[in-house]
Short mmCIF file of C-alpha atoms in Angstrom, two decimals:
data_model
loop_
_atom_site.label_atom_id
_atom_site.label_comp_id
_atom_site.label_asym_id
_atom_site.label_seq_id
_atom_site.Cartn_x
_atom_site.Cartn_y
_atom_site.Cartn_z
CA TYR Q 1 -49.43 -2.26 8.22
CA ILE Q 2 -52.32 -0.85 10.50
CA ILE Q 3 -53.18 -2.85 13.84
CA GLU Q 4 -56.73 -4.08 13.85
CA SER Q 5 -56.36 -5.92 16.97
CA GLY Q 6 -53.49 -7.40 19.14
CA THR Q 7 -50.18 -6.33 19.89
CA VAL Q 8 -46.82 -5.92 18.11
CA ASP Q 9 -43.29 -5.68 19.41
CA ILE Q 10 -40.74 -3.42 17.85
CA PHE Q 11 -37.03 -4.85 17.96
CA LYS Q 12 -33.57 -3.22 16.80
CA LYS Q 13 -30.28 -5.07 16.94
CA SER Q 14 -29.04 -2.04 18.97
CA ASN Q 15 -31.31 -2.83 22.02
CA GLY Q 16 -30.92 -6.51 22.09
CA LYS Q 17 -33.74 -9.27 22.65
CA TYR Q 18 -35.68 -6.42 24.57
CA PRO Q 19 -38.52 -4.83 22.12
CA ILE Q 20 -38.09 -0.67 22.28
CA SER Q 21 -41.82 -0.43 21.58
CA THR Q 22 -44.82 -2.07 21.82
CA LEU Q 23 -47.85 -1.14 19.25
CA HIS Q 24 -51.73 -1.84 19.85
CA CYS Q 25 -54.68 -1.03 17.94
CA SER Q 26 -54.78 1.52 15.38
CA ASP Q 27 -50.89 1.97 15.65
CA TYR Q 28 -49.00 1.37 12.51
CA PHE Q 29 -45.78 -0.02 11.26
CA GLY Q 30 -43.67 -0.28 7.80
CA GLU Q 31 -44.62 3.14 6.53
CA THR Q 32 -40.60 3.98 5.82
CA ALA Q 33 -41.06 1.32 3.26
CA LEU Q 34 -43.34 3.78 1.33
CA LEU Q 35 -40.45 6.27 1.43
CA SER Q 36 -37.59 4.03 -0.35
CA GLU Q 37 -36.55 0.75 -1.35
CA GLU Q 38 -34.25 0.46 1.75
CA VAL Q 39 -33.74 -2.47 3.91
CA ARG Q 40 -35.97 -2.55 7.02
CA THR Q 41 -34.89 -0.72 10.19
CA ALA Q 42 -36.60 -2.65 12.89
CA THR Q 43 -38.31 -6.20 13.09
CA CYS Q 44 -42.03 -6.00 14.18
CA VAL Q 45 -43.27 -9.24 16.05
CA ALA Q 46 -46.78 -10.36 17.11
CA SER Q 47 -46.97 -10.60 20.83
CA SER Q 48 -50.30 -11.59 20.76
CA ASP Q 49 -53.11 -12.63 18.11
CA VAL Q 50 -53.08 -9.93 15.71
CA LYS Q 51 -55.25 -8.74 12.56
CA CYS Q 52 -53.48 -6.29 10.58
CA LEU Q 53 -54.64 -4.10 7.29
CA PHE Q 54 -52.01 -3.59 4.90
CA LEU Q 55 -51.55 -1.64 1.85
CA VAL Q 56 -48.59 -2.37 -0.75
CA ARG Q 57 -46.57 0.16 -2.25
CA HIS Q 58 -48.22 -0.10 -5.67
CA ASP Q 59 -51.63 0.61 -4.65
CA PHE Q 60 -50.60 3.10 -2.15
CA VAL Q 61 -48.81 5.24 -4.97
CA ARG Q 62 -51.84 4.77 -7.25
CA LEU Q 63 -54.15 5.98 -4.48
CA PHE Q 64 -52.16 8.88 -2.90
CA GLY Q 65 -48.92 9.16 -5.11
CA SER Q 66 -45.66 8.89 -3.59
CA MET Q 67 -44.99 9.02 0.11
CA GLN Q 68 -43.04 11.87 -0.46
CA ASP Q 69 -45.65 13.50 -2.42
CA VAL Q 70 -47.86 12.93 0.71
CA ILE Q 71 -45.42 14.53 3.03
CA ASP Q 72 -44.98 17.44 0.74
CA GLY Q 73 -48.46 17.68 0.55
CA LYS Q 74 -48.95 16.83 -3.18
CA MET Q 75 -51.00 13.93 -2.60
CA PHE Q 76 -53.97 15.25 -4.59
CA GLN Q 77 -52.20 15.88 -7.65
CA SER Q 78 -53.04 12.97 -10.18
CA ASN Q 79 -50.65 12.18 -13.04
CA LEU Q 80 -53.88 10.59 -14.53
CA LEU Q 81 -55.41 13.89 -15.26
CA ASN Q 82 -54.71 16.78 -17.47
CA GLN Q 83 -55.10 20.33 -15.80
CA SER Q 84 -58.46 21.10 -17.01
CA GLU Q 85 -59.91 17.44 -15.83
CA ARG Q 86 -58.30 18.31 -12.61
CA LYS Q 87 -60.34 21.55 -11.94
CA SER Q 88 -63.69 19.95 -13.15
CA LYS Q 89 -63.03 17.29 -10.53
CA VAL Q 90 -61.82 19.44 -7.80
CA PHE Q 91 -63.87 21.27 -5.08
CA LYS Q 92 -62.92 23.22 -1.87
CA LEU Q 93 -63.50 21.94 1.40
CA ALA Q 94 -63.05 23.52 4.77
CA LEU Q 95 -62.46 21.37 7.98
CA SER Q 96 -65.62 22.50 9.32
CA ASP Q 97 -67.07 20.40 6.40
CA LEU Q 98 -65.97 17.12 7.54
CA GLU Q 99 -67.08 15.43 10.61
CA VAL Q 100 -64.23 13.01 12.34
CA LYS Q 101 -65.48 9.48 12.61
CA GLY Q 102 -62.52 7.92 14.15
CA THR Q 103 -58.60 7.40 13.98
CA ILE Q 104 -57.52 4.20 12.23
CA GLY Q 105 -53.63 4.81 12.59
CA LYS Q 106 -51.13 7.05 14.13
CA GLY Q 107 -47.19 6.64 13.67
CA ALA Q 108 -44.13 8.73 12.68
CA PHE Q 109 -46.10 10.93 10.52
CA GLY Q 110 -49.31 11.73 12.61
CA ARG Q 111 -52.67 10.27 12.70
CA VAL Q 112 -55.06 8.90 9.97
CA LYS Q 113 -58.38 9.69 10.38
CA VAL Q 114 -61.84 8.69 8.76
CA VAL Q 115 -63.76 11.42 8.07
CA LYS Q 116 -67.17 11.92 6.40
CA MET Q 117 -68.35 14.97 4.55
CA ASN Q 118 -71.13 16.94 6.19
CA SER Q 119 -74.62 16.40 4.72
CA LYS Q 120 -74.69 19.62 2.83
CA TYR Q 121 -72.69 17.75 0.12
#
């Protein structure tokens, strides 16, 4: 889940009734569910009116590969394309070819930013 607006308190049993953290706009939670089928490790409770964006595991895997693939840097390898199709659809970009438009989320694995390709493409 990516918080679009509002605040969410994070609770763990070991901390009792007090939140261990409070998340705000652009923060995210639930990303560990993308890694495995394990039971959640914390409880997230809205502490104000909250709007969240979400992406279910099936769609995440279809778009990016498994979360482990994303961590390992394999997220652009598609199982749907054979090697020759892959080569014809891939082109090289440098960071300087992209313009950062904003941050849409941040969490345990870093920040998620929206970028736009420069006009030369």
